[in-house]
N, CA and C atoms as an extended XYZ file, in Angstrom:
387
Properties=species:S:1:pos:R:3:atomname:S:1:resname:S:1:resid:I:1 pbc="F F F"
N        70.392       69.051       86.441 N   MET     1
C        69.481       68.749       88.103 CA  MET     1
C        68.981       67.242       88.233 C   MET     1
N        68.521       67.017       89.371 N   PRO     2
C        69.092       65.462       90.071 CA  PRO     2
C        67.223       65.070       89.472 C   PRO     2
N        67.496       63.530       89.095 N   LYS     3
C        66.547       63.035       88.053 CA  LYS     3
C        65.768       62.522       89.484 C   LYS     3
N        64.321       62.605       89.252 N   PHE     4
C        63.769       61.909       90.240 CA  PHE     4
C        63.177       59.995       90.112 C   PHE     4
N        63.814       59.387       91.016 N   VAL     5
C        63.708       57.893       91.494 CA  VAL     5
C        62.578       57.767       92.617 C   VAL     5
N        61.263       56.455       91.992 N   GLN     6
C        60.133       56.154       92.933 CA  GLN     6
C        61.072       54.996       93.617 C   GLN     6
N        61.343       54.491       94.860 N   VAL     7
C        61.821       54.527       95.159 CA  VAL     7
C        60.519       53.236       96.416 C   VAL     7
N        60.053       52.069       96.434 N   GLU     8
C        59.611       51.592       96.490 CA  GLU     8
C        60.157       50.746       97.861 C   GLU     8
N        59.036       50.832       99.778 N   HIS     9
C        59.810       50.195      101.099 CA  HIS     9
C        59.042       49.138      101.320 C   HIS     9
N        59.769       47.806      101.523 N   SER    10
C        58.779       47.322      101.992 CA  SER    10
C        58.943       47.101      103.786 C   SER    10
N        59.464       47.854      103.968 N   LYS    11
C        59.647       46.895      105.243 CA  LYS    11
C        60.377       48.866      106.119 C   LYS    11
N        60.121       49.472      106.906 N   CYS    12
C        59.880       50.590      108.063 CA  CYS    12
C        59.362       50.243      109.380 C   CYS    12
N        59.709       51.772      110.334 N   LEU    13
C        59.776       52.196      111.022 CA  LEU    13
C        58.994       53.051      111.337 C   LEU    13
N        57.255       52.477      111.610 N   PHE    14
C        56.449       53.866      111.834 CA  PHE    14
C        56.565       54.295      113.134 C   PHE    14
N        56.621       55.958      113.117 N   LEU    15
C        56.727       56.604      114.076 CA  LEU    15
C        54.918       57.214      114.533 C   LEU    15
N        54.814       56.205      115.958 N   SER    16
C        53.360       56.458      116.953 CA  SER    16
C        53.203       58.092      117.615 C   SER    16
N        52.647       58.696      118.334 N   ASN    17
C        52.393       59.485      120.046 CA  ASN    17
C        53.608       59.119      120.642 C   ASN    17
N        53.444       57.827      120.997 N   ASP    18
C        54.787       57.314      121.878 CA  ASP    18
C        56.468       56.606      122.137 C   ASP    18
N        56.204       57.530      120.223 N   PHE    19
C        57.646       58.497      120.522 CA  PHE    19
C        58.537       59.013      120.914 C   PHE    19
N        60.131       57.791      121.622 N   SER    20
C        60.591       59.252      122.429 CA  SER    20
C        62.009       59.443      121.243 C   SER    20
N        62.684       60.026      121.666 N   ILE    21
C        64.512       59.869      122.461 CA  ILE    21
C        64.990       59.961      123.363 C   ILE    21
N        66.092       58.402      123.578 N   THR    22
C        66.718       58.366      124.767 CA  THR    22
C        68.617       58.134      124.441 C   THR    22
N        69.267       58.660      125.584 N   SER    23
C        70.515       59.042      125.752 CA  SER    23
C        70.356       57.694      126.534 C   SER    23
N        72.514       56.769      126.181 N   ASN    24
C        72.442       55.913      127.097 CA  ASN    24
C        73.191       56.382      128.010 C   ASN    24
N        73.501       57.752      127.896 N   GLN    25
C        74.086       58.217      129.136 CA  GLN    25
C        72.702       59.554      129.596 C   GLN    25
N        73.760       60.244      131.077 N   LYS    26
C        73.214       61.645      130.899 CA  LYS    26
C        74.062       62.303      130.364 C   LYS    26
N        73.172       63.209      129.361 N   PRO    27
C        73.508       64.042      128.554 CA  PRO    27
C        73.736       65.017      128.823 C   PRO    27
N        75.096       65.661      128.290 N   SER    28
C        75.742       67.078      128.527 CA  SER    28
C        74.502       68.125      128.849 C   SER    28
N        74.569       69.470      128.539 N   LYS    29
C        74.299       70.450      128.311 CA  LYS    29
C        73.993       70.815      127.451 C   LYS    29
N        74.101       70.552      126.430 N   TYR    30
C        74.811       70.410      124.709 CA  TYR    30
C        74.013       69.624      123.674 C   TYR    30
N        74.043       68.588      124.451 N   LEU    31
C        73.656       67.402      123.522 CA  LEU    31
C        71.772       67.213      123.944 C   LEU    31
N        71.565       67.546      125.427 N   GLU    32
C        70.236       67.767      126.210 CA  GLU    32
C        69.379       69.085      125.117 C   GLU    32
N        70.136       69.847      124.844 N   LEU    33
C        69.929       71.258      123.900 CA  LEU    33
C        69.184       69.987      122.542 C   LEU    33
N        70.159       69.348      122.410 N   ALA    34
C        70.203       69.342      120.581 CA  ALA    34
C        68.708       68.391      120.711 C   ALA    34
N        68.783       67.728      121.456 N   PHE    35
C        67.524       66.553      121.346 CA  PHE    35
C        66.430       67.368      122.116 C   PHE    35
N        66.239       68.319      123.007 N   ASN    36
C        65.104       69.137      122.977 CA  ASN    36
C        64.598       69.998      121.599 C   ASN    36
N        65.930       70.951      121.047 N   ARG    37
C        65.551       71.242      119.597 CA  ARG    37
C        65.627       70.112      118.522 C   ARG    37
N        65.611       69.335      118.362 N   TYR    38
C        65.167       67.870      117.481 CA  TYR    38
C        63.473       67.984      117.468 C   TYR    38
N        63.185       67.412      118.970 N   SER    39
C        62.686       66.113      118.507 CA  SER    39
C        61.320       67.513      118.852 C   SER    39
N        61.503       69.178      119.030 N   LYS    40
C        60.653       69.730      118.185 CA  LYS    40
C        60.516       69.929      116.821 C   LYS    40
N        61.227       69.162      116.740 N   TYR    41
C        61.643       69.928      115.107 CA  TYR    41
C        61.218       68.773      114.408 C   TYR    41
N        60.950       67.316      115.525 N   ILE    42
C        59.813       66.206      113.984 CA  ILE    42
C        58.873       66.127      114.931 C   ILE    42
N        58.424       66.570      116.372 N   SER    43
C        56.665       67.202      116.608 CA  SER    43
C        56.073       68.048      115.486 C   SER    43
N        57.075       69.061      114.618 N   SER    44
C        56.500       69.985      113.836 CA  SER    44
C        56.029       69.526      112.585 C   SER    44
N        56.660       68.498      112.191 N   LEU    45
C        56.874       67.966      111.122 CA  LEU    45
C        55.668       66.842      110.690 C   LEU    45
N        56.219       65.878      112.373 N   THR    46
C        54.858       64.951      112.149 CA  THR    46
C        53.768       65.404      112.489 C   THR    46
N        53.292       65.914      113.474 N   GLY    47
C        52.086       66.433      114.329 CA  GLY    47
C        52.351       65.701      115.705 C   GLY    47
N        53.576       64.827      116.085 N   LEU    48
C        53.827       63.884      117.342 CA  LEU    48
C        53.805       64.309      118.169 C   LEU    48
N        53.740       64.598      119.738 N   SER    49
C        54.183       64.404      121.041 CA  SER    49
C        55.092       63.815      121.138 C   SER    49
N        56.613       64.326      120.747 N   ILE    50
C        58.131       63.304      120.817 CA  ILE    50
C        58.930       63.901      122.529 C   ILE    50
N        58.919       63.028      123.285 N   LYS    51
C        59.644       63.074      124.487 CA  LYS    51
C        60.789       62.657      124.644 C   LYS    51
N        61.643       63.059      125.366 N   VAL    52
C        62.942       62.915      125.704 CA  VAL    52
C        63.325       62.527      126.904 C   VAL    52
N        63.854       61.265      126.769 N   HIS    53
C        64.201       60.330      128.410 CA  HIS    53
C        65.589       60.295      127.924 C   HIS    53
N        66.166       59.634      129.148 N   GLN    54
C        67.554       59.034      129.740 CA  GLN    54
C        67.297       57.790      130.829 C   GLN    54
N        68.241       56.691      129.283 N   ASN    55
C        68.365       55.317      129.735 CA  ASN    55
C        66.956       54.756      129.743 C   ASN    55
N        66.404       55.195      128.546 N   LEU    56
C        64.372       54.279      128.648 CA  LEU    56
C        64.896       52.422      128.254 C   LEU    56
N        64.284       51.776      127.958 N   PRO    57
C        64.956       50.580      127.306 CA  PRO    57
C        64.745       50.221      126.163 C   PRO    57
N        65.207       49.851      125.152 N   PRO    58
C        65.195       50.333      123.570 CA  PRO    58
C        63.645       49.917      123.150 C   PRO    58
N        63.119       50.349      122.640 N   SER    59
C        61.620       49.849      122.131 CA  SER    59
C        61.486       50.290      120.258 C   SER    59
N        60.522       49.874      120.085 N   LYS    60
C        59.650       49.644      118.864 CA  LYS    60
C        60.113       51.526      118.234 C   LYS    60
N        59.867       51.921      119.358 N   ASN    61
C        59.424       53.677      118.878 CA  ASN    61
C        60.045       54.624      119.822 C   ASN    61
N        61.390       53.741      119.412 N   THR    62
C        62.451       54.800      119.890 CA  THR    62
C        63.286       55.282      119.726 C   THR    62
N        63.762       55.969      119.519 N   LEU    63
C        65.354       56.687      118.380 CA  LEU    63
C        66.906       56.678      120.075 C   LEU    63
N        67.860       55.498      120.138 N   THR    64
C        67.933       55.344      120.905 CA  THR    64
C        69.812       55.933      120.800 C   THR    64
N        70.078       56.911      122.220 N   ILE    65
C        71.670       57.720      121.473 CA  ILE    65
C        72.245       57.677      122.284 C   ILE    65
N        73.822       57.275      121.284 N   ASP    66
C        74.751       57.223      122.127 CA  ASP    66
C        75.785       57.952      121.969 C   ASP    66
N        76.704       59.077      123.085 N   CYS    67
C        77.398       59.524      122.453 CA  CYS    67
C        79.042       59.765      123.410 C   CYS    67
N        79.739       58.837      122.684 N   SER    68
C        81.299       58.302      123.341 CA  SER    68
C        81.415       59.686      123.636 C   SER    68
N        81.365       60.803      123.766 N   SER    69
C        83.095       62.072      123.218 CA  SER    69
C        82.080       61.937      125.326 C   SER    69
N        84.053       62.145      125.892 N   SER    70
C        84.084       62.344      126.703 CA  SER    70
C        84.683       64.097      127.036 C   SER    70
N        84.144       64.637      126.181 N   ASN    71
C        84.481       65.918      127.062 CA  ASN    71
C        82.852       66.470      126.572 C   ASN    71
N        81.933       66.297      126.269 N   SER    72
C        81.071       66.570      125.521 CA  SER    72
C        80.127       67.799      126.220 C   SER    72
N        80.323       68.217      127.433 N   ASP    73
C        79.782       69.557      128.237 CA  ASP    73
C        81.291       70.682      127.263 C   ASP    73
N        81.914       70.494      126.855 N   GLU    74
C        82.661       71.522      126.292 CA  GLU    74
C        82.740       71.656      124.360 C   GLU    74
N        81.270       70.879      124.394 N   ASP    75
C        81.160       70.968      122.756 CA  ASP    75
C        80.062       71.101      122.215 C   ASP    75
N        80.387       72.626      122.075 N   ASN    76
C        79.460       73.388      121.494 CA  ASN    76
C        79.902       73.731      119.906 C   ASN    76
N        80.848       73.741      119.671 N   TYR    77
C        80.870       74.106      118.043 CA  TYR    77
C        81.644       73.492      116.926 C   TYR    77
N        81.853       72.785      116.491 N   PRO    78
C        82.610       72.106      115.258 CA  PRO    78
C        84.093       72.556      115.835 C   PRO    78
N        84.787       71.996      115.051 N   THR    79
C        86.572       72.627      115.060 CA  THR    79
C        87.363       71.747      113.745 C   THR    79
N        87.989       72.536      113.462 N   LEU    80
C        88.772       72.064      112.293 CA  LEU    80
C        89.529       70.466      112.853 C   LEU    80
N        88.746       69.037      111.830 N   GLY    81
C        89.630       68.378      112.335 CA  GLY    81
C        89.404       67.972      113.092 C   GLY    81
N        87.500       68.143      113.469 N   GLU    82
C        86.860       67.098      114.169 CA  GLU    82
C        86.068       65.941      113.902 C   GLU    82
N        86.416       65.023      114.550 N   ASP    83
C        85.252       63.528      113.323 CA  ASP    83
C        83.209       63.816      113.692 C   ASP    83
N        83.340       64.332      112.738 N   GLU    84
C        81.693       64.294      112.897 CA  GLU    84
C        81.524       62.492      111.798 C   GLU    84
N        81.908       61.952      112.632 N   SER    85
C        80.777       60.826      112.164 CA  SER    85
C        79.881       60.253      113.013 C   SER    85
N        78.740       59.503      112.011 N   TYR    86
C        78.418       59.067      113.452 CA  TYR    86
C        77.448       57.742      112.522 C   TYR    86
N        77.442       56.630      113.415 N   ILE    87
C        76.260       55.211      112.964 CA  ILE    87
C        74.861       55.633      113.346 C   ILE    87
N        73.936       55.315      111.766 N   LEU    88
C        72.465       55.812      112.391 CA  LEU    88
C        72.161       54.013      111.624 C   LEU    88
N        70.854       53.591      113.035 N   ASN    89
C        70.558       52.189      112.297 CA  ASN    89
C        69.222       51.767      112.975 C   ASN    89
N        68.059       51.758      111.398 N   ILE    90
C        66.659       52.233      111.476 CA  ILE    90
C        66.932       51.144      111.069 C   ILE    90
N        65.905       50.394      112.335 N   THR    91
C        64.699       48.869      111.410 CA  THR    91
C        63.229       48.843      111.365 C   THR    91
N        62.808       47.604      111.745 N   GLU    92
C        61.651       47.597      111.852 CA  GLU    92
C        61.126       47.718      113.434 C   GLU    92
N        62.717       47.404      114.034 N   THR    93
C        62.320       47.183      115.851 CA  THR    93
C        62.882       48.451      116.346 C   THR    93
N        62.912       49.323      115.376 N   GLY    94
C        63.768       50.163      116.520 CA  GLY    94
C        65.018       51.235      115.728 C   GLY    94
N        65.582       52.263      116.669 N   SER    95
C        66.692       52.940      116.069 CA  SER    95
C        67.253       53.060      116.653 C   SER    95
N        68.433       53.082      116.380 N   TYR    96
C        69.624       53.603      117.108 CA  TYR    96
C        70.994       54.555      116.219 C   TYR    96
N        71.536       55.233      116.953 N   LEU    97
C        72.683       56.734      116.648 CA  LEU    97
C        73.515       57.076      117.712 C   LEU    97
N        74.616       56.533      117.235 N   SER    98
C        75.898       56.671      118.125 CA  SER    98
C        77.099       56.872      117.143 C   SER    98
N        77.858       58.085      117.921 N   GLY    99
C        78.263       59.410      117.293 CA  GLY    99
C        79.675       59.370      117.849 C   GLY    99
N        80.612       59.295      118.101 N   PRO   100
C        81.896       59.880      118.322 CA  PRO   100
C        82.598       61.102      119.246 C   PRO   100
N        81.448       62.333      118.508 N   THR   101
C        81.164       63.838      118.932 CA  THR   101
C        79.924       64.052      119.233 C   THR   101
N        79.701       65.499      120.021 N   LEU   102
C        78.140       66.167      119.575 CA  LEU   102
C        78.504       65.997      118.669 C   LEU   102
N        78.677       66.518      117.045 N   THR   103
C        78.871       67.111      116.613 CA  THR   103
C        78.070       65.685      115.337 C   THR   103
N        78.992       65.027      115.482 N   GLY   104
C        78.402       63.328      115.211 CA  GLY   104
C        77.145       63.087      115.175 C   GLY   104
N        76.599       63.405      116.659 N   VAL   105
C        75.258       63.056      116.639 CA  VAL   105
C        74.497       63.882      116.360 C   VAL   105
N        75.043       65.218      116.122 N   ILE   106
C        74.123       66.119      115.419 CA  ILE   106
C        73.781       66.320      113.858 C   ILE   106
N        74.606       65.662      113.509 N   ARG   107
C        74.777       65.226      112.482 CA  ARG   107
C        74.114       64.361      111.516 C   ARG   107
N        73.892       63.492      112.408 N   GLY   108
C        73.471       62.239      112.885 CA  GLY   108
C        71.507       62.250      112.888 C   GLY   108
N        70.823       63.489      113.527 N   LEU   109
C        69.905       63.296      113.898 CA  LEU   109
C        69.430       64.325      112.764 C   LEU   109
N        69.813       65.100      112.325 N   SER   110
C        69.871       66.099      111.112 CA  SER   110
C        69.524       64.542      110.192 C   SER   110
N        69.953       63.280      110.006 N   THR   111
C        69.587       62.567      108.740 CA  THR   111
C        68.688       62.065      108.890 C   THR   111
N        68.406       61.557      110.306 N   PHE   112
C        67.202       60.569      111.103 CA  PHE   112
C        65.780       61.643      110.875 C   PHE   112
N        65.583       62.872      111.500 N   VAL   113
C        64.802       64.070      110.695 CA  VAL   113
C        64.507       63.885      109.201 C   VAL   113
N        65.299       64.223      108.352 N   GLN   114
C        65.568       64.134      106.728 CA  GLN   114
C        64.796       62.525      106.514 C   GLN   114
N        64.664       61.850      107.309 N   LEU   115
C        64.303       60.376      106.448 CA  LEU   115
C        62.843       60.317      106.679 C   LEU   115
N        62.396       61.066      107.807 N   ILE   116
C        61.058       60.986      107.849 CA  ILE   116
C        60.056       61.149      106.505 C   ILE   116
N        59.133       59.684      106.673 N   GLU   117
C        57.571       60.100      105.767 CA  GLU   117
C        56.499       60.042      105.982 C   GLU   117
N        55.787       60.810      105.640 N   LYS   118
C        54.538       60.575      105.412 CA  LYS   118
C        53.317       59.612      104.382 C   LYS   118
N        52.637       58.840      104.477 N   ASP   119
C        52.043       57.879      103.965 CA  ASP   119
C        51.212       58.673      103.576 C   ASP   119
N        50.844       58.991      102.044 N   THR   120
C        49.476       59.917      101.179 CA  THR   120
C        48.206       59.437      102.038 C   THR   120
N        48.163       57.556      101.800 N   SER   121
C        46.893       56.999      102.456 CA  SER   121
C        47.107       57.141      103.445 C   SER   121
N        46.926       56.757      104.429 N   SER   122
C        46.488       57.048      105.592 CA  SER   122
C        47.552       57.966      106.813 C   SER   122
N        48.078       58.549      106.256 N   HIS   123
C        49.124       59.805      106.811 CA  HIS   123
C        49.528       59.649      108.402 C   HIS   123
N        50.133       58.741      107.674 N   LYS   124
C        51.411       57.755      109.162 CA  LYS   124
C        52.489       57.817      108.580 C   LYS   124
N        53.665       57.920      110.070 N   ASN   125
C        54.544       58.688      109.275 CA  ASN   125
C        55.660       57.166      109.702 C   ASN   125
N        56.606       57.343      108.602 N   TYR   126
C        57.391       56.828      108.551 CA  TYR   126
C        58.344       56.856      108.654 C   TYR   126
N        60.194       55.957      108.888 N   ILE   127
C        61.194       56.322      107.913 CA  ILE   127
C        61.487       54.433      107.659 C   ILE   127
N        62.104       54.490      106.290 N   PRO   128
C        61.804       53.867      105.259 CA  PRO   128
C        63.188       52.880      105.981 C   PRO   128
N        62.877       51.447      106.778 N   CYS   129
C        63.713       50.676      106.504 CA  CYS   129
C        65.697       49.611      105.851 C   CYS   129
């Protein structure tokens, strides 16, 4: 059975009403569907209205996503041996997710959502850095 561990975070990224998801390139239809699905999921968890943009300058309250797959229009189901890796970097000044495939980006989005916490006293949503 997992052991409960209390962790205190001194640095975190606060999510506020102007939080948005942006892509560095024109997203494929499958990537756009993933953005919309996860923005709705984050909204339901946090109560915030999450917007999805393309080529928005990185800001403190943005998750910037870069999917380097050249065939992301064809990527809809993972394949055997597919690279599912991703890099998720969260700092006080913003967050960045990159992956070589659509599957990698979706795995990274799942991790991003799992990291969201709510402060019990201030009721603010944040992600530990």
